[in-house]
mmCIF file with all atom_site columns, C-alpha atoms in Angstrom:
data_model
loop_
_atom_site.group_PDB
_atom_site.id
_atom_site.type_symbol
_atom_site.label_atom_id
_atom_site.label_alt_id
_atom_site.label_comp_id
_atom_site.label_asym_id
_atom_site.label_entity_id
_atom_site.label_seq_id
_atom_site.pdbx_PDB_ins_code
_atom_site.Cartn_x
_atom_site.Cartn_y
_atom_site.Cartn_z
_atom_site.occupancy
_atom_site.B_iso_or_equiv
_atom_site.pdbx_formal_charge
_atom_site.auth_seq_id
_atom_site.auth_comp_id
_atom_site.auth_asym_id
_atom_site.auth_atom_id
_atom_site.pdbx_PDB_model_num
ATOM 1   C CA . UNK A 1 1   ? -19.118 15.942  -2.876  1.00 0.00 ? 1   UNK A CA 1
ATOM 2   C CA . UNK A 1 2   ? -16.965 12.938  -2.014  1.00 0.00 ? 2   UNK A CA 1
ATOM 3   C CA . UNK A 1 3   ? -19.036 9.789   -1.539  1.00 0.00 ? 3   UNK A CA 1
ATOM 4   C CA . UNK A 1 4   ? -17.162 6.785   -0.151  1.00 0.00 ? 4   UNK A CA 1
ATOM 5   C CA . UNK A 1 5   ? -18.218 3.351   1.102   1.00 0.00 ? 5   UNK A CA 1
ATOM 6   C CA . UNK A 1 6   ? -15.235 1.965   3.016   1.00 0.00 ? 6   UNK A CA 1
ATOM 7   C CA . UNK A 1 7   ? -15.432 -1.605  4.267   1.00 0.00 ? 7   UNK A CA 1
ATOM 8   C CA . UNK A 1 8   ? -13.247 -4.454  5.504   1.00 0.00 ? 8   UNK A CA 1
ATOM 9   C CA . UNK A 1 9   ? -15.194 -7.007  3.478   1.00 0.00 ? 9   UNK A CA 1
ATOM 10  C CA . UNK A 1 10  ? -17.748 -5.792  0.942   1.00 0.00 ? 10  UNK A CA 1
ATOM 11  C CA . UNK A 1 11  ? -19.746 -9.027  0.820   1.00 0.00 ? 11  UNK A CA 1
ATOM 12  C CA . UNK A 1 12  ? -20.510 -8.632  4.542   1.00 0.00 ? 12  UNK A CA 1
ATOM 13  C CA . UNK A 1 13  ? -21.953 -5.106  4.170   1.00 0.00 ? 13  UNK A CA 1
ATOM 14  C CA . UNK A 1 14  ? -23.354 -5.240  0.614   1.00 0.00 ? 14  UNK A CA 1
ATOM 15  C CA . UNK A 1 15  ? -26.908 -4.756  1.909   1.00 0.00 ? 15  UNK A CA 1
ATOM 16  C CA . UNK A 1 16  ? -26.042 -1.204  2.987   1.00 0.00 ? 16  UNK A CA 1
ATOM 17  C CA . UNK A 1 17  ? -24.826 0.018   -0.419  1.00 0.00 ? 17  UNK A CA 1
ATOM 18  C CA . UNK A 1 18  ? -28.121 0.824   -2.142  1.00 0.00 ? 18  UNK A CA 1
ATOM 19  C CA . UNK A 1 19  ? -29.604 2.648   0.888   1.00 0.00 ? 19  UNK A CA 1
ATOM 20  C CA . UNK A 1 20  ? -26.374 4.670   1.127   1.00 0.00 ? 20  UNK A CA 1
ATOM 21  C CA . UNK A 1 21  ? -26.562 5.638   -2.548  1.00 0.00 ? 21  UNK A CA 1
ATOM 22  C CA . UNK A 1 22  ? -30.263 6.425   -2.363  1.00 0.00 ? 22  UNK A CA 1
ATOM 23  C CA . UNK A 1 23  ? -30.837 5.166   -5.900  1.00 0.00 ? 23  UNK A CA 1
ATOM 24  C CA . UNK A 1 24  ? -31.451 1.952   -7.795  1.00 0.00 ? 24  UNK A CA 1
ATOM 25  C CA . UNK A 1 25  ? -28.181 0.429   -8.944  1.00 0.00 ? 25  UNK A CA 1
ATOM 26  C CA . UNK A 1 26  ? -29.375 -2.482  -11.069 1.00 0.00 ? 26  UNK A CA 1
ATOM 27  C CA . UNK A 1 27  ? -27.671 -2.525  -14.497 1.00 0.00 ? 27  UNK A CA 1
ATOM 28  C CA . UNK A 1 28  ? -25.188 0.213   -13.530 1.00 0.00 ? 28  UNK A CA 1
ATOM 29  C CA . UNK A 1 29  ? -21.501 -0.475  -14.183 1.00 0.00 ? 29  UNK A CA 1
ATOM 30  C CA . UNK A 1 30  ? -18.690 -0.801  -11.673 1.00 0.00 ? 30  UNK A CA 1
ATOM 31  C CA . UNK A 1 31  ? -14.944 -0.727  -12.325 1.00 0.00 ? 31  UNK A CA 1
ATOM 32  C CA . UNK A 1 32  ? -13.691 -3.716  -10.332 1.00 0.00 ? 32  UNK A CA 1
ATOM 33  C CA . UNK A 1 33  ? -9.998  -3.488  -9.400  1.00 0.00 ? 33  UNK A CA 1
ATOM 34  C CA . UNK A 1 34  ? -8.674  -6.760  -7.839  1.00 0.00 ? 34  UNK A CA 1
ATOM 35  C CA . UNK A 1 35  ? -4.998  -5.741  -8.017  1.00 0.00 ? 35  UNK A CA 1
ATOM 36  C CA . UNK A 1 36  ? -4.247  -5.829  -4.266  1.00 0.00 ? 36  UNK A CA 1
ATOM 37  C CA . UNK A 1 37  ? -4.903  -9.576  -4.199  1.00 0.00 ? 37  UNK A CA 1
ATOM 38  C CA . UNK A 1 38  ? -2.133  -10.469 -6.688  1.00 0.00 ? 38  UNK A CA 1
ATOM 39  C CA . UNK A 1 39  ? 0.659   -11.124 -4.132  1.00 0.00 ? 39  UNK A CA 1
ATOM 40  C CA . UNK A 1 40  ? -1.673  -12.899 -1.697  1.00 0.00 ? 40  UNK A CA 1
ATOM 41  C CA . UNK A 1 41  ? -2.009  -16.676 -1.407  1.00 0.00 ? 41  UNK A CA 1
ATOM 42  C CA . UNK A 1 42  ? -5.719  -16.577 -0.554  1.00 0.00 ? 42  UNK A CA 1
ATOM 43  C CA . UNK A 1 43  ? -7.874  -14.601 -2.991  1.00 0.00 ? 43  UNK A CA 1
ATOM 44  C CA . UNK A 1 44  ? -11.356 -15.971 -2.247  1.00 0.00 ? 44  UNK A CA 1
ATOM 45  C CA . UNK A 1 45  ? -12.584 -12.648 -0.866  1.00 0.00 ? 45  UNK A CA 1
ATOM 46  C CA . UNK A 1 46  ? -12.272 -11.061 -4.325  1.00 0.00 ? 46  UNK A CA 1
ATOM 47  C CA . UNK A 1 47  ? -14.676 -13.557 -5.862  1.00 0.00 ? 47  UNK A CA 1
ATOM 48  C CA . UNK A 1 48  ? -17.028 -13.193 -2.893  1.00 0.00 ? 48  UNK A CA 1
ATOM 49  C CA . UNK A 1 49  ? -17.184 -9.431  -3.425  1.00 0.00 ? 49  UNK A CA 1
ATOM 50  C CA . UNK A 1 50  ? -17.643 -9.844  -7.188  1.00 0.00 ? 50  UNK A CA 1
ATOM 51  C CA . UNK A 1 51  ? -20.633 -12.138 -6.604  1.00 0.00 ? 51  UNK A CA 1
ATOM 52  C CA . UNK A 1 52  ? -22.075 -9.659  -4.090  1.00 0.00 ? 52  UNK A CA 1
ATOM 53  C CA . UNK A 1 53  ? -21.979 -6.878  -6.702  1.00 0.00 ? 53  UNK A CA 1
ATOM 54  C CA . UNK A 1 54  ? -23.575 -9.133  -9.313  1.00 0.00 ? 54  UNK A CA 1
ATOM 55  C CA . UNK A 1 55  ? -26.301 -10.101 -6.828  1.00 0.00 ? 55  UNK A CA 1
ATOM 56  C CA . UNK A 1 56  ? -27.098 -6.382  -6.456  1.00 0.00 ? 56  UNK A CA 1
ATOM 57  C CA . UNK A 1 57  ? -27.567 -6.238  -10.232 1.00 0.00 ? 57  UNK A CA 1
ATOM 58  C CA . UNK A 1 58  ? -24.376 -4.349  -11.028 1.00 0.00 ? 58  UNK A CA 1
ATOM 59  C CA . UNK A 1 59  ? -22.437 -5.037  -14.225 1.00 0.00 ? 59  UNK A CA 1
ATOM 60  C CA . UNK A 1 60  ? -18.864 -5.809  -13.173 1.00 0.00 ? 60  UNK A CA 1
ATOM 61  C CA . UNK A 1 61  ? -16.068 -4.511  -15.435 1.00 0.00 ? 61  UNK A CA 1
ATOM 62  C CA . UNK A 1 62  ? -12.747 -5.886  -14.207 1.00 0.00 ? 62  UNK A CA 1
ATOM 63  C CA . UNK A 1 63  ? -9.655  -3.698  -14.468 1.00 0.00 ? 63  UNK A CA 1
ATOM 64  C CA . UNK A 1 64  ? -6.288  -5.200  -13.546 1.00 0.00 ? 64  UNK A CA 1
ATOM 65  C CA . UNK A 1 65  ? -4.206  -2.024  -13.279 1.00 0.00 ? 65  UNK A CA 1
ATOM 66  C CA . UNK A 1 66  ? -0.889  -3.883  -13.042 1.00 0.00 ? 66  UNK A CA 1
ATOM 67  C CA . UNK A 1 67  ? -1.260  -5.147  -16.632 1.00 0.00 ? 67  UNK A CA 1
ATOM 68  C CA . UNK A 1 68  ? -3.707  -2.741  -18.327 1.00 0.00 ? 68  UNK A CA 1
ATOM 69  C CA . UNK A 1 69  ? -2.463  0.091   -20.521 1.00 0.00 ? 69  UNK A CA 1
ATOM 70  C CA . UNK A 1 70  ? -2.650  3.634   -19.182 1.00 0.00 ? 70  UNK A CA 1
ATOM 71  C CA . UNK A 1 71  ? -5.294  4.359   -21.811 1.00 0.00 ? 71  UNK A CA 1
ATOM 72  C CA . UNK A 1 72  ? -7.441  1.415   -20.681 1.00 0.00 ? 72  UNK A CA 1
ATOM 73  C CA . UNK A 1 73  ? -7.037  2.395   -17.029 1.00 0.00 ? 73  UNK A CA 1
ATOM 74  C CA . UNK A 1 74  ? -8.185  5.962   -17.701 1.00 0.00 ? 74  UNK A CA 1
ATOM 75  C CA . UNK A 1 75  ? -11.062 5.040   -20.008 1.00 0.00 ? 75  UNK A CA 1
ATOM 76  C CA . UNK A 1 76  ? -12.427 2.250   -17.794 1.00 0.00 ? 76  UNK A CA 1
ATOM 77  C CA . UNK A 1 77  ? -12.394 4.222   -14.545 1.00 0.00 ? 77  UNK A CA 1
ATOM 78  C CA . UNK A 1 78  ? -13.911 7.299   -16.184 1.00 0.00 ? 78  UNK A CA 1
ATOM 79  C CA . UNK A 1 79  ? -16.588 5.387   -18.119 1.00 0.00 ? 79  UNK A CA 1
ATOM 80  C CA . UNK A 1 80  ? -18.187 3.243   -15.396 1.00 0.00 ? 80  UNK A CA 1
ATOM 81  C CA . UNK A 1 81  ? -20.664 4.422   -12.765 1.00 0.00 ? 81  UNK A CA 1
ATOM 82  C CA . UNK A 1 82  ? -18.792 3.276   -9.659  1.00 0.00 ? 82  UNK A CA 1
ATOM 83  C CA . UNK A 1 83  ? -15.247 2.354   -8.600  1.00 0.00 ? 83  UNK A CA 1
ATOM 84  C CA . UNK A 1 84  ? -14.416 -0.659  -6.424  1.00 0.00 ? 84  UNK A CA 1
ATOM 85  C CA . UNK A 1 85  ? -10.941 -1.555  -5.136  1.00 0.00 ? 85  UNK A CA 1
ATOM 86  C CA . UNK A 1 86  ? -10.502 -4.932  -3.442  1.00 0.00 ? 86  UNK A CA 1
ATOM 87  C CA . UNK A 1 87  ? -8.546  -6.069  -0.428  1.00 0.00 ? 87  UNK A CA 1
ATOM 88  C CA . UNK A 1 88  ? -5.124  -7.678  -0.449  1.00 0.00 ? 88  UNK A CA 1
ATOM 89  C CA . UNK A 1 89  ? -1.683  -6.168  0.065   1.00 0.00 ? 89  UNK A CA 1
ATOM 90  C CA . UNK A 1 90  ? -2.026  -2.397  0.525   1.00 0.00 ? 90  UNK A CA 1
ATOM 91  C CA . UNK A 1 91  ? 1.588   -1.620  -0.353  1.00 0.00 ? 91  UNK A CA 1
ATOM 92  C CA . UNK A 1 92  ? 1.452   -3.597  -3.600  1.00 0.00 ? 92  UNK A CA 1
ATOM 93  C CA . UNK A 1 93  ? -1.871  -1.955  -4.451  1.00 0.00 ? 93  UNK A CA 1
ATOM 94  C CA . UNK A 1 94  ? -0.486  1.545   -3.911  1.00 0.00 ? 94  UNK A CA 1
ATOM 95  C CA . UNK A 1 95  ? 2.607   0.710   -5.968  1.00 0.00 ? 95  UNK A CA 1
ATOM 96  C CA . UNK A 1 96  ? 0.515   -0.429  -8.943  1.00 0.00 ? 96  UNK A CA 1
ATOM 97  C CA . UNK A 1 97  ? -1.979  2.438   -8.715  1.00 0.00 ? 97  UNK A CA 1
ATOM 98  C CA . UNK A 1 98  ? 0.928   4.893   -8.873  1.00 0.00 ? 98  UNK A CA 1
ATOM 99  C CA . UNK A 1 99  ? 2.696   3.030   -11.698 1.00 0.00 ? 99  UNK A CA 1
ATOM 100 C CA . UNK A 1 100 ? -0.437  2.962   -13.848 1.00 0.00 ? 100 UNK A CA 1
ATOM 101 C CA . UNK A 1 101 ? -1.591  6.477   -13.053 1.00 0.00 ? 101 UNK A CA 1
ATOM 102 C CA . UNK A 1 102 ? -4.825  5.015   -11.661 1.00 0.00 ? 102 UNK A CA 1
ATOM 103 C CA . UNK A 1 103 ? -4.268  6.846   -8.358  1.00 0.00 ? 103 UNK A CA 1
ATOM 104 C CA . UNK A 1 104 ? -4.671  10.280  -9.956  1.00 0.00 ? 104 UNK A CA 1
ATOM 105 C CA . UNK A 1 105 ? -7.635  9.176   -12.099 1.00 0.00 ? 105 UNK A CA 1
ATOM 106 C CA . UNK A 1 106 ? -9.447  7.723   -9.067  1.00 0.00 ? 106 UNK A CA 1
ATOM 107 C CA . UNK A 1 107 ? -8.841  10.943  -7.095  1.00 0.00 ? 107 UNK A CA 1
ATOM 108 C CA . UNK A 1 108 ? -10.180 13.023  -9.996  1.00 0.00 ? 108 UNK A CA 1
ATOM 109 C CA . UNK A 1 109 ? -13.306 10.864  -10.374 1.00 0.00 ? 109 UNK A CA 1
ATOM 110 C CA . UNK A 1 110 ? -14.038 10.947  -6.631  1.00 0.00 ? 110 UNK A CA 1
ATOM 111 C CA . UNK A 1 111 ? -13.690 14.731  -6.663  1.00 0.00 ? 111 UNK A CA 1
ATOM 112 C CA . UNK A 1 112 ? -16.229 14.854  -9.503  1.00 0.00 ? 112 UNK A CA 1
ATOM 113 C CA . UNK A 1 113 ? -18.686 12.945  -7.311  1.00 0.00 ? 113 UNK A CA 1
ATOM 114 C CA . UNK A 1 114 ? -18.235 9.349   -8.467  1.00 0.00 ? 114 UNK A CA 1
ATOM 115 C CA . UNK A 1 115 ? -18.938 6.804   -5.718  1.00 0.00 ? 115 UNK A CA 1
ATOM 116 C CA . UNK A 1 116 ? -15.898 4.892   -4.478  1.00 0.00 ? 116 UNK A CA 1
ATOM 117 C CA . UNK A 1 117 ? -16.208 1.510   -2.762  1.00 0.00 ? 117 UNK A CA 1
ATOM 118 C CA . UNK A 1 118 ? -13.247 0.030   -0.926  1.00 0.00 ? 118 UNK A CA 1
ATOM 119 C CA . UNK A 1 119 ? -12.603 -3.269  0.829   1.00 0.00 ? 119 UNK A CA 1
ATOM 120 C CA . UNK A 1 120 ? -9.705  -3.532  3.292   1.00 0.00 ? 120 UNK A CA 1
ATOM 121 C CA . UNK A 1 121 ? -6.648  -2.365  1.260   1.00 0.00 ? 121 UNK A CA 1
ATOM 122 C CA . UNK A 1 122 ? -9.038  -0.482  -1.017  1.00 0.00 ? 122 UNK A CA 1
ATOM 123 C CA . UNK A 1 123 ? -10.306 1.438   2.023   1.00 0.00 ? 123 UNK A CA 1
ATOM 124 C CA . UNK A 1 124 ? -6.872  1.994   3.572   1.00 0.00 ? 124 UNK A CA 1
ATOM 125 C CA . UNK A 1 125 ? -5.483  3.778   0.476   1.00 0.00 ? 125 UNK A CA 1
ATOM 126 C CA . UNK A 1 126 ? -8.008  6.597   0.906   1.00 0.00 ? 126 UNK A CA 1
ATOM 127 C CA . UNK A 1 127 ? -5.875  7.820   3.838   1.00 0.00 ? 127 UNK A CA 1
ATOM 128 C CA . UNK A 1 128 ? -2.970  10.247  3.549   1.00 0.00 ? 128 UNK A CA 1
ATOM 129 C CA . UNK A 1 129 ? -0.314  7.600   4.206   1.00 0.00 ? 129 UNK A CA 1
ATOM 130 C CA . UNK A 1 130 ? -0.342  3.814   4.653   1.00 0.00 ? 130 UNK A CA 1
ATOM 131 C CA . UNK A 1 131 ? 2.756   3.313   6.826   1.00 0.00 ? 131 UNK A CA 1
ATOM 132 C CA . UNK A 1 132 ? 0.480   2.524   9.810   1.00 0.00 ? 132 UNK A CA 1
ATOM 133 C CA . UNK A 1 133 ? -0.641  -0.758  8.217   1.00 0.00 ? 133 UNK A CA 1
ATOM 134 C CA . UNK A 1 134 ? 2.859   -2.343  8.149   1.00 0.00 ? 134 UNK A CA 1
ATOM 135 C CA . UNK A 1 135 ? 2.013   -4.817  10.912  1.00 0.00 ? 135 UNK A CA 1
ATOM 136 C CA . UNK A 1 136 ? -0.884  -6.146  8.841   1.00 0.00 ? 136 UNK A CA 1
ATOM 137 C CA . UNK A 1 137 ? 0.614   -6.166  5.322   1.00 0.00 ? 137 UNK A CA 1
ATOM 138 C CA . UNK A 1 138 ? 4.027   -7.282  4.083   1.00 0.00 ? 138 UNK A CA 1
ATOM 139 C CA . UNK A 1 139 ? 5.753   -4.233  2.635   1.00 0.00 ? 139 UNK A CA 1
ATOM 140 C CA . UNK A 1 140 ? 8.406   -6.339  0.880   1.00 0.00 ? 140 UNK A CA 1
ATOM 141 C CA . UNK A 1 141 ? 5.750   -7.347  -1.680  1.00 0.00 ? 141 UNK A CA 1
ATOM 142 C CA . UNK A 1 142 ? 6.036   -3.829  -3.127  1.00 0.00 ? 142 UNK A CA 1
ATOM 143 C CA . UNK A 1 143 ? 9.686   -3.567  -4.157  1.00 0.00 ? 143 UNK A CA 1
ATOM 144 C CA . UNK A 1 144 ? 9.111   -0.531  -6.406  1.00 0.00 ? 144 UNK A CA 1
ATOM 145 C CA . UNK A 1 145 ? 7.121   1.587   -3.942  1.00 0.00 ? 145 UNK A CA 1
ATOM 146 C CA . UNK A 1 146 ? 9.224   4.640   -3.143  1.00 0.00 ? 146 UNK A CA 1
ATOM 147 C CA . UNK A 1 147 ? 7.008   6.203   -0.459  1.00 0.00 ? 147 UNK A CA 1
ATOM 148 C CA . UNK A 1 148 ? 3.888   5.414   1.574   1.00 0.00 ? 148 UNK A CA 1
ATOM 149 C CA . UNK A 1 149 ? 1.892   8.500   0.608   1.00 0.00 ? 149 UNK A CA 1
ATOM 150 C CA . UNK A 1 150 ? -1.560  7.387   -0.502  1.00 0.00 ? 150 UNK A CA 1
ATOM 151 C CA . UNK A 1 151 ? -4.591  9.070   -2.122  1.00 0.00 ? 151 UNK A CA 1
ATOM 152 C CA . UNK A 1 152 ? -5.327  11.472  0.756   1.00 0.00 ? 152 UNK A CA 1
ATOM 153 C CA . UNK A 1 153 ? -9.095  11.634  0.230   1.00 0.00 ? 153 UNK A CA 1
ATOM 154 C CA . UNK A 1 154 ? -10.066 11.286  3.902   1.00 0.00 ? 154 UNK A CA 1
ATOM 155 C CA . UNK A 1 155 ? -8.542  12.788  7.055   1.00 0.00 ? 155 UNK A CA 1
ATOM 156 C CA . UNK A 1 156 ? -8.758  9.543   9.034   1.00 0.00 ? 156 UNK A CA 1
ATOM 157 C CA . UNK A 1 157 ? -7.112  6.132   8.806   1.00 0.00 ? 157 UNK A CA 1
ATOM 158 C CA . UNK A 1 158 ? -9.334  3.103   8.236   1.00 0.00 ? 158 UNK A CA 1
ATOM 159 C CA . UNK A 1 159 ? -8.288  0.072   10.261  1.00 0.00 ? 159 UNK A CA 1
ATOM 160 C CA . UNK A 1 160 ? -10.122 -2.953  8.829   1.00 0.00 ? 160 UNK A CA 1
ATOM 161 C CA . UNK A 1 161 ? -10.824 -6.401  10.323  1.00 0.00 ? 161 UNK A CA 1
ATOM 162 C CA . UNK A 1 162 ? -11.090 -5.118  13.897  1.00 0.00 ? 162 UNK A CA 1
ATOM 163 C CA . UNK A 1 163 ? -11.791 -8.152  16.150  1.00 0.00 ? 163 UNK A CA 1
ATOM 164 C CA . UNK A 1 164 ? -11.692 -10.508 13.123  1.00 0.00 ? 164 UNK A CA 1
ATOM 165 C CA . UNK A 1 165 ? -9.214  -13.347 12.630  1.00 0.00 ? 165 UNK A CA 1
ATOM 166 C CA . UNK A 1 166 ? -6.580  -13.711 11.263  1.00 0.00 ? 166 UNK A CA 1
ATOM 167 C CA . UNK A 1 167 ? -5.936  -9.983  11.769  1.00 0.00 ? 167 UNK A CA 1
ATOM 168 C CA . UNK A 1 168 ? -7.069  -9.559  15.375  1.00 0.00 ? 168 UNK A CA 1
ATOM 169 C CA . UNK A 1 169 ? -3.580  -9.341  16.888  1.00 0.00 ? 169 UNK A CA 1
ATOM 170 C CA . UNK A 1 170 ? -2.082  -7.091  14.207  1.00 0.00 ? 170 UNK A CA 1
ATOM 171 C CA . UNK A 1 171 ? -5.061  -4.704  14.500  1.00 0.00 ? 171 UNK A CA 1
ATOM 172 C CA . UNK A 1 172 ? -4.527  -4.447  18.273  1.00 0.00 ? 172 UNK A CA 1
ATOM 173 C CA . UNK A 1 173 ? -0.801  -3.784  17.755  1.00 0.00 ? 173 UNK A CA 1
ATOM 174 C CA . UNK A 1 174 ? -1.581  -0.997  15.261  1.00 0.00 ? 174 UNK A CA 1
ATOM 175 C CA . UNK A 1 175 ? -4.144  0.513   17.640  1.00 0.00 ? 175 UNK A CA 1
ATOM 176 C CA . UNK A 1 176 ? -1.641  0.511   20.505  1.00 0.00 ? 176 UNK A CA 1
ATOM 177 C CA . UNK A 1 177 ? 1.157   1.975   18.375  1.00 0.00 ? 177 UNK A CA 1
ATOM 178 C CA . UNK A 1 178 ? -0.770  4.717   16.574  1.00 0.00 ? 178 UNK A CA 1
ATOM 179 C CA . UNK A 1 179 ? -3.822  5.595   18.685  1.00 0.00 ? 179 UNK A CA 1
ATOM 180 C CA . UNK A 1 180 ? -2.227  8.832   19.958  1.00 0.00 ? 180 UNK A CA 1
ATOM 181 C CA . UNK A 1 181 ? -0.604  9.772   16.624  1.00 0.00 ? 181 UNK A CA 1
ATOM 182 C CA . UNK A 1 182 ? -3.338  9.528   13.968  1.00 0.00 ? 182 UNK A CA 1
ATOM 183 C CA . UNK A 1 183 ? -7.123  9.298   13.851  1.00 0.00 ? 183 UNK A CA 1
ATOM 184 C CA . UNK A 1 184 ? -7.731  5.577   13.446  1.00 0.00 ? 184 UNK A CA 1
ATOM 185 C CA . UNK A 1 185 ? -11.231 4.300   12.696  1.00 0.00 ? 185 UNK A CA 1
ATOM 186 C CA . UNK A 1 186 ? -11.318 0.557   13.412  1.00 0.00 ? 186 UNK A CA 1
ATOM 187 C CA . UNK A 1 187 ? -14.120 -1.398  11.737  1.00 0.00 ? 187 UNK A CA 1
ATOM 188 C CA . UNK A 1 188 ? -15.019 -5.073  11.844  1.00 0.00 ? 188 UNK A CA 1
ATOM 189 C CA . UNK A 1 189 ? -15.870 -7.122  8.749   1.00 0.00 ? 189 UNK A CA 1
ATOM 190 C CA . UNK A 1 190 ? -19.560 -6.358  9.303   1.00 0.00 ? 190 UNK A CA 1
ATOM 191 C CA . UNK A 1 191 ? -19.165 -2.580  9.576   1.00 0.00 ? 191 UNK A CA 1
ATOM 192 C CA . UNK A 1 192 ? -18.737 0.102   6.939   1.00 0.00 ? 192 UNK A CA 1
ATOM 193 C CA . UNK A 1 193 ? -17.558 3.716   7.050   1.00 0.00 ? 193 UNK A CA 1
ATOM 194 C CA . UNK A 1 194 ? -19.814 5.914   4.937   1.00 0.00 ? 194 UNK A CA 1
ATOM 195 C CA . UNK A 1 195 ? -18.453 9.280   3.849   1.00 0.00 ? 195 UNK A CA 1
ATOM 196 C CA . UNK A 1 196 ? -20.613 11.997  2.293   1.00 0.00 ? 196 UNK A CA 1
ATOM 197 C CA . UNK A 1 197 ? -18.717 15.260  1.965   1.00 0.00 ? 197 UNK A CA 1
ATOM 198 C CA . UNK A 1 198 ? -17.717 16.266  5.497   1.00 0.00 ? 198 UNK A CA 1
ATOM 199 C CA . UNK A 1 199 ? -20.028 13.737  7.157   1.00 0.00 ? 199 UNK A CA 1
ATOM 200 C CA . UNK A 1 200 ? -18.626 10.375  8.272   1.00 0.00 ? 200 UNK A CA 1
ATOM 201 C CA . UNK A 1 201 ? -20.671 7.615   9.878   1.00 0.00 ? 201 UNK A CA 1
ATOM 202 C CA . UNK A 1 202 ? -20.153 3.949   10.775  1.00 0.00 ? 202 UNK A CA 1
ATOM 203 C CA . UNK A 1 203 ? -22.980 1.477   10.317  1.00 0.00 ? 203 UNK A CA 1
ATOM 204 C CA . UNK A 1 204 ? -23.311 -2.269  10.814  1.00 0.00 ? 204 UNK A CA 1
ATOM 205 C CA . UNK A 1 205 ? -22.553 -4.536  13.751  1.00 0.00 ? 205 UNK A CA 1
ATOM 206 C CA . UNK A 1 206 ? -19.243 -4.890  15.545  1.00 0.00 ? 206 UNK A CA 1
#
């Protein structure tokens, strides 16, 4: 059963993780993939999320898929208890996941029941295609990305940072452009989409 915790900003919804999992997570390991942040000027959110995981008692194992070997990518993702993919540029993230083969390994691990935690870009890539996010993320940062097809784990399209600056205007533009074409689920920084098999729920405050 697929089990996903899809956020805009993990640090803002960290309190909901353990209740969602229904188990103690202290001393468990998490593969921490910060790759999406590489082309971004501001990266503070990555460190904030890392500290939030450590505060929960998780052992953070960083995996930079853009530089790690294919062997390291496979072994790290398969070995650790949970998978986390940070925010940043969604197009660059997808490019590097495909290049490294991490996309297929993540899909396989999710299908086996491993819990996946996403923040912003890390949540968006669970959709079938990421073209809808062009107004939020600069596609030119991913020169080697040949198509926008993503991991296709969920049948909806996460739209993070709803009502939050500096993305408020771009989120509204995306909503207006795509609301009648695809199933968008907008969430604020203090909300999280929880997926368990066929059940999807949103918790937190708008």
